[in-house]
Coordinates of C-alpha atoms in Angstrom, one line a residue:
M12 CA -22.6 -21.3 -5.3
P13 CA -20.7 -21.0 -2.0
A14 CA -19.3 -24.3 -0.6
F15 CA -21.4 -25.7 2.3
R16 CA -20.1 -25.0 5.8
L17 CA -21.5 -24.2 9.1
P18 CA -22.3 -20.5 9.5
D19 CA -20.4 -18.7 12.2
Q20 CA -22.1 -17.0 15.1
R21 CA -22.2 -13.6 13.5
E22 CA -23.6 -14.9 10.3
S23 CA -26.2 -17.0 12.1
A24 CA -27.4 -14.0 14.2
L25 CA -27.5 -11.8 11.1
V26 CA -29.5 -14.3 9.1
L27 CA -32.0 -15.0 11.9
G28 CA -32.3 -11.3 12.8
T29 CA -32.9 -10.0 9.3
S30 CA -35.2 -12.9 8.4
G31 CA -37.3 -12.3 11.5
A32 CA -37.5 -8.6 10.8
A33 CA -38.6 -9.3 7.2
L34 CA -41.2 -11.9 8.4
L35 CA -42.7 -9.4 10.8
A36 CA -42.8 -6.6 8.2
A37 CA -44.4 -8.9 5.6
W38 CA -47.0 -10.2 8.1
W39 CA -47.9 -6.6 8.9
L40 CA -48.2 -5.6 5.2
H41 CA -49.5 -8.8 3.6
S42 CA -53.1 -7.6 3.6
W43 CA -52.1 -4.5 1.5
L44 CA -49.5 -6.0 -0.8
A45 CA -49.6 -8.7 -3.5
L46 CA -47.5 -11.8 -3.0
A47 CA -44.9 -10.7 -5.6
N48 CA -44.4 -7.4 -3.7
L49 CA -44.1 -9.2 -0.4
S50 CA -41.1 -11.1 -1.8
L51 CA -39.2 -7.8 -2.1
I52 CA -39.3 -7.5 1.7
F53 CA -37.6 -10.9 2.1
L54 CA -35.2 -10.0 -0.8
T55 CA -34.1 -7.0 1.3
A56 CA -33.1 -9.3 4.1
V57 CA -31.0 -11.3 1.7
L58 CA -29.2 -8.2 0.5
A59 CA -28.6 -7.0 4.0
C60 CA -26.8 -10.3 4.8
A61 CA -24.7 -10.0 1.6
V62 CA -23.7 -6.4 2.4
L63 CA -23.1 -6.9 6.1
A64 CA -21.6 -10.4 6.2
S65 CA -20.8 -12.5 3.1
S66 CA -22.1 -14.2 0.0
Y67 CA -22.5 -17.4 2.1
A68 CA -24.6 -15.6 4.7
A69 CA -26.8 -14.3 1.7
F70 CA -27.1 -17.9 0.5
M71 CA -28.3 -19.1 3.9
S72 CA -30.6 -16.1 4.1
A73 CA -32.1 -16.9 0.7
L74 CA -33.0 -20.4 1.9
V75 CA -34.4 -19.3 5.2
N76 CA -36.5 -16.6 3.7
F77 CA -37.7 -18.9 0.9
V78 CA -39.0 -21.2 3.6
A79 CA -40.5 -18.4 5.6
F80 CA -42.1 -16.9 2.6
N81 CA -43.6 -20.3 1.5
V82 CA -44.8 -21.3 4.9
G83 CA -46.3 -18.0 6.0
F84 CA -47.7 -16.5 2.8
T85 CA -48.7 -19.2 0.3
E86 CA -51.7 -21.6 0.5
P87 CA -51.9 -23.9 2.3
Y88 CA -50.5 -21.8 5.1
F89 CA -47.9 -23.3 7.5
S90 CA -47.0 -25.9 5.0
L91 CA -44.2 -26.3 2.4
A92 CA -46.8 -27.4 -0.1
V93 CA -48.0 -24.9 -2.8
S94 CA -51.6 -25.3 -4.1
E95 CA -51.6 -22.6 -6.8
R96 CA -49.2 -22.6 -9.8
E97 CA -48.9 -18.8 -9.8
Q98 CA -47.7 -18.9 -6.2
L99 CA -45.2 -21.6 -7.0
V100 CA -43.8 -19.6 -9.9
T101 CA -43.5 -16.5 -7.6
L102 CA -41.7 -18.6 -5.0
L103 CA -39.3 -20.1 -7.5
F104 CA -38.5 -16.7 -9.0
F105 CA -37.9 -15.3 -5.5
L106 CA -35.5 -18.1 -4.7
L107 CA -33.6 -17.6 -8.0
I108 CA -33.4 -13.8 -7.7
A109 CA -32.4 -14.0 -4.0
L110 CA -29.6 -16.5 -4.8
V111 CA -28.3 -14.5 -7.7
V112 CA -28.6 -11.1 -6.2
G113 CA -27.2 -12.2 -2.9
R114 CA -24.2 -13.8 -4.6
I115 CA -23.5 -10.7 -6.7
A116 CA -23.8 -8.4 -3.7
G117 CA -21.7 -10.7 -1.5
V118 CA -18.9 -11.0 -4.1
S119 CA -19.0 -7.2 -4.6
R120 CA -18.5 -6.7 -0.9
E121 CA -15.6 -9.2 -0.8
R122 CA -14.0 -7.4 -3.7
M123 CA -14.4 -4.0 -2.0
L124 CA -12.9 -5.4 1.2
A125 CA -10.0 -6.8 -0.8
L126 CA -9.5 -3.5 -2.6
N127 CA -9.6 -1.6 0.7
A128 CA -7.0 -4.0 2.2
S129 CA -4.8 -3.5 -0.9
R130 CA -5.1 0.2 -0.6
L131 CA -4.3 0.1 3.1
A132 CA -1.3 -2.1 2.4
E133 CA -0.1 0.3 -0.3
E134 CA -0.5 3.2 2.0
Q135 CA 1.4 1.4 4.8
E136 CA 4.2 0.6 2.3
R137 CA 4.3 4.2 1.1
L138 CA 4.6 5.4 4.7
R139 CA 7.2 2.8 5.5
S140 CA 9.2 3.8 2.5
A141 CA 8.9 7.5 3.4
L142 CA 10.0 6.8 6.9
L143 CA 13.0 4.8 5.8
A144 CA 14.0 7.5 3.3
S145 CA 13.5 10.1 6.0
V146 CA 15.5 8.2 8.6
S147 CA 18.3 7.3 6.1
H148 CA 18.7 11.0 5.1
D149 CA 18.1 12.7 8.4
L150 CA 20.3 10.4 10.4
R151 CA 23.1 10.1 7.8
T152 CA 23.4 13.9 7.2
P153 CA 24.2 15.0 10.8
L154 CA 26.2 11.9 11.5
A155 CA 28.4 12.6 8.4
S156 CA 29.0 16.1 9.7
I157 CA 29.8 14.9 13.2
I158 CA 32.2 12.2 11.8
G159 CA 33.8 14.7 9.5
A160 CA 34.4 17.3 12.3
A161 CA 35.6 14.7 14.7
S162 CA 38.0 13.2 12.1
S163 CA 39.4 16.7 11.4
L164 CA 39.9 17.3 15.1
R165 CA 41.8 14.0 15.4
T166 CA 44.0 14.1 12.3
L167 CA 44.6 17.8 11.9
D168 CA 44.9 18.7 15.6
A169 CA 48.4 20.2 15.3
Q170 CA 47.5 22.4 12.4
L171 CA 44.2 23.8 13.8
S172 CA 44.0 27.0 15.6
Q173 CA 41.9 27.3 18.7
Q174 CA 39.3 29.2 16.7
D175 CA 39.1 26.3 14.2
R176 CA 38.8 23.8 16.9
F177 CA 35.9 25.7 18.5
A178 CA 34.2 26.0 15.0
L179 CA 34.5 22.2 14.5
L180 CA 33.2 21.6 18.1
D181 CA 30.3 24.0 17.5
G182 CA 29.5 22.0 14.3
V183 CA 29.5 18.7 16.3
L184 CA 27.3 20.2 19.0
N185 CA 24.8 21.7 16.5
E186 CA 24.6 18.5 14.4
S187 CA 24.2 16.5 17.6
E188 CA 21.3 18.7 18.8
R189 CA 19.7 18.4 15.3
L190 CA 20.0 14.6 15.5
N191 CA 18.5 14.7 19.0
R192 CA 15.6 16.7 17.8
Y193 CA 15.0 14.4 14.9
I194 CA 15.0 11.3 17.1
Q195 CA 12.6 13.1 19.5
N196 CA 10.3 13.7 16.6
L197 CA 10.3 10.1 15.7
L198 CA 9.5 9.1 19.2
D199 CA 6.7 11.6 19.5
M200 CA 5.3 10.4 16.2
T201 CA 5.2 6.9 17.5
R202 CA 3.6 8.0 20.8
L203 CA 1.0 10.0 18.9
G204 CA 0.2 7.1 16.6
H205 CA -0.4 4.7 19.5
G206 CA -2.3 7.2 21.6
E207 CA 0.3 7.0 24.3
L208 CA 1.0 10.8 24.6
A209 CA 0.1 11.5 28.2
I210 CA -0.9 15.1 29.0
E211 CA 0.5 16.0 32.4
R212 CA -0.5 19.6 32.7
D213 CA 1.4 22.3 34.7
W214 CA 1.3 26.1 34.8
V215 CA 3.9 27.7 32.6
S216 CA 4.3 31.2 31.0
V217 CA 4.6 31.9 27.3
D218 CA 7.9 33.7 28.0
D219 CA 9.4 30.6 29.5
L220 CA 8.2 28.3 26.7
V221 CA 9.6 30.6 24.0
A222 CA 12.9 31.2 25.8
S223 CA 13.4 27.5 26.3
A224 CA 12.7 26.8 22.6
R225 CA 15.1 29.5 21.5
R226 CA 17.8 28.1 23.7
R227 CA 17.4 24.6 22.1
L228 CA 17.7 26.2 18.7
A229 CA 20.5 28.5 19.4
G230 CA 22.7 27.1 16.7
V231 CA 20.0 27.1 14.1
L232 CA 19.0 30.7 14.9
T233 CA 22.5 32.1 14.9
H234 CA 22.1 34.0 11.6
I235 CA 18.4 34.8 12.2
N236 CA 16.9 37.8 13.9
V237 CA 14.1 36.8 16.2
H238 CA 11.6 39.4 17.4
Q239 CA 9.0 38.9 20.1
A240 CA 5.7 40.8 20.3
W241 CA 3.4 40.2 23.2
D242 CA -0.1 41.8 23.2
G243 CA 0.0 43.0 26.8
E244 CA 0.3 40.7 29.8
L245 CA -0.4 37.1 28.9
P246 CA -2.0 34.6 31.3
L247 CA -0.2 31.4 32.3
L248 CA -0.9 28.3 30.2
N249 CA -2.1 25.1 31.9
V250 CA -0.4 22.6 29.5
H251 CA 2.2 19.9 29.2
P252 CA 5.2 22.3 29.0
A253 CA 7.6 19.8 27.2
L254 CA 5.0 19.1 24.5
I255 CA 4.2 22.7 23.7
E256 CA 7.8 23.6 23.8
Q257 CA 8.5 20.8 21.2
A258 CA 5.7 22.1 19.0
L259 CA 7.4 25.6 19.2
V260 CA 10.8 24.1 18.4
N261 CA 9.4 22.3 15.3
V262 CA 7.8 25.4 13.9
L263 CA 10.7 27.7 14.7
E264 CA 13.2 25.3 13.2
N265 CA 11.1 25.0 10.0
A266 CA 10.9 28.8 9.8
A267 CA 14.6 29.2 10.3
R268 CA 15.5 26.6 7.7
F269 CA 13.8 28.6 4.9
S270 CA 14.6 32.1 6.1
P271 CA 17.2 34.1 4.2
P272 CA 20.5 35.0 6.0
D273 CA 19.9 37.8 8.6
G274 CA 16.1 37.3 8.0
V275 CA 13.6 38.1 10.6
I276 CA 11.3 35.6 12.4
T277 CA 8.6 37.3 14.5
I278 CA 6.9 35.5 17.4
A279 CA 3.7 37.2 18.4
A280 CA 1.3 36.2 21.2
S281 CA -2.1 37.5 22.1
T282 CA -5.4 36.5 23.6
D283 CA -8.9 36.9 22.2
P284 CA -11.1 39.6 23.7
R285 CA -12.9 37.1 25.9
H286 CA -9.6 35.5 27.1
T287 CA -10.7 32.0 26.1
T288 CA -7.9 31.4 23.6
L289 CA -4.2 32.2 23.3
T290 CA -2.7 32.6 19.8
L291 CA 0.9 32.2 19.0
T292 CA 1.9 33.4 15.5
I293 CA 5.3 32.7 14.0
T294 CA 6.1 34.7 10.9
D295 CA 9.1 34.1 8.6
E296 CA 10.5 35.8 5.5
G297 CA 10.9 32.6 3.5
P298 CA 9.4 31.8 0.1
G299 CA 6.0 30.9 1.6
I300 CA 3.7 27.9 1.2
P301 CA 1.4 27.7 -1.9
A302 CA -2.2 27.9 -1.0
A303 CA -2.9 24.3 -2.3
M304 CA -0.3 22.9 0.1
R305 CA -1.2 24.8 3.3
E306 CA -3.3 21.9 4.7
R307 CA -1.1 19.1 3.4
V308 CA 2.1 20.4 5.1
F309 CA 0.6 19.1 8.4
E310 CA 0.3 15.6 7.0
M311 CA 2.7 13.0 8.2
F312 CA 5.7 12.6 5.8
F313 CA 4.4 15.2 3.4
T314 CA 7.2 17.2 1.7
G315 CA 6.8 19.5 -1.2
N316 CA 9.2 21.0 -3.7
D317 CA 8.2 24.6 -3.1
G318 CA 7.6 26.9 -0.3
D319 CA 8.5 26.2 3.3
R320 CA 8.8 22.5 2.8
S321 CA 11.3 20.8 0.5
L322 CA 12.7 17.4 -0.3
H323 CA 15.3 17.6 2.5
G324 CA 12.6 18.1 5.1
T325 CA 11.3 15.1 7.1
G326 CA 7.6 15.8 6.9
L327 CA 7.3 15.2 10.6
G328 CA 7.7 18.5 12.4
L329 CA 4.5 20.3 11.5
A330 CA 2.5 17.0 11.7
I331 CA 3.7 16.4 15.2
C332 CA 3.0 20.1 16.1
R333 CA -0.6 19.6 15.1
G334 CA -0.8 16.4 17.1
M335 CA 0.6 18.0 20.2
L336 CA -1.6 21.1 20.0
G337 CA -4.6 18.9 19.2
A338 CA -4.0 16.8 22.3
H339 CA -4.5 20.1 24.2
G340 CA -7.6 21.0 22.3
G341 CA -5.7 23.5 20.2
T342 CA -5.2 24.1 16.5
V343 CA -2.4 25.0 14.0
A344 CA -2.7 26.5 10.5
A345 CA -0.6 28.0 7.8
A346 CA -1.2 31.4 6.1
D347 CA 0.5 34.0 4.1
G348 CA 2.9 36.4 5.8
P349 CA 2.3 40.2 5.8
N350 CA 1.8 41.6 2.3
G351 CA 1.8 38.0 0.9
H352 CA 5.4 37.5 1.7
G353 CA 6.7 34.6 3.8
T354 CA 4.7 32.3 6.0
Q355 CA 2.7 32.6 9.2
I356 CA 2.1 29.5 11.3
I357 CA -0.8 30.3 13.6
M358 CA -1.1 28.1 16.8
T359 CA -4.0 28.4 19.2
L360 CA -4.4 27.0 22.7
P361 CA -7.6 27.2 24.8
L362 CA -7.4 29.0 28.1
S363 CA -9.1 27.6 31.2
P364 CA -12.5 29.4 31.7
S365 CA -11.6 30.1 35.3
I366 CA -7.8 30.5 35.3
Q367 CA -6.4 30.2 38.8
E368 CA -2.8 31.2 38.5
P369 CA -0.4 30.0 41.1
N370 CA 0.6 33.5 42.2
D371 CA -3.0 34.6 42.9
D372 CA -2.8 33.3 46.4
T373 CA -0.8 36.3 47.4

């Protein structure tokens, strides 16, 4: 039996509200139902308090409904006295069942809440561990490369040719840019998680977005052939340019990471016949993504052992891409490449129903 305490405001409101509803329903039905059947209406109020509040609220509800049931529906009416033995037995059984059932339902609810809290804590711990593992690896790797190249430049300066120095400096630059992209992804992940990603729209062309993304990935795409295929003249996009560019960077970097040397990445762009949606498709020649993993690759921190995701990936890029496109009302999905080889990442963005492009004024 719960220890006695004063019910809080929510419990009091719930007990009074459910008991009042039960009393009205019983009063309306009492001419058609036997006394024992009327008790089920009041028992429902007790269960509602147990499920919605606590076992203590169910205990208080059982007492309140016992009094309401006694006063309103046993003879003599409007009195706690009971003139008939059968009615007294019905009342006592109602009180016993209400207390037991309310207690069981309340305890079950509390255990379910505790289980959910435990699962949430485990999930948070898993995400925290994944984030720490990701940070430790993806910060340490480029930093180690930068330190190694800088150390070589300092200690072996006299022995290095100009070509060697440029190669080391290119390595420092590429790893620094990689580190910058990773930190940007972490910041974007945080902003997405807290709903702080502001959408400041501007008009921008697909050509400019793709060109800017390719410039940022110049080092990564050095040994990759990138082809562009536009389906006719494309309309301007009214989007947040930096966010869509970052989404493109994440997808292109992922495609380049798993493309073979001298492989081909194709960037295709088209609009639907009604010009309501623009679709960007990035196709690589990598090993592909298994069908069972094509939805999970867009989950935060998910990495797989096969396909276009592996243990050295962060599990952030595609998840952030989905968040950025989703903030614009767009979508992203993974599919097989042509003839079942490689991977296609298909990104869609809605077009304004009445696009007023900036150069239409002329």
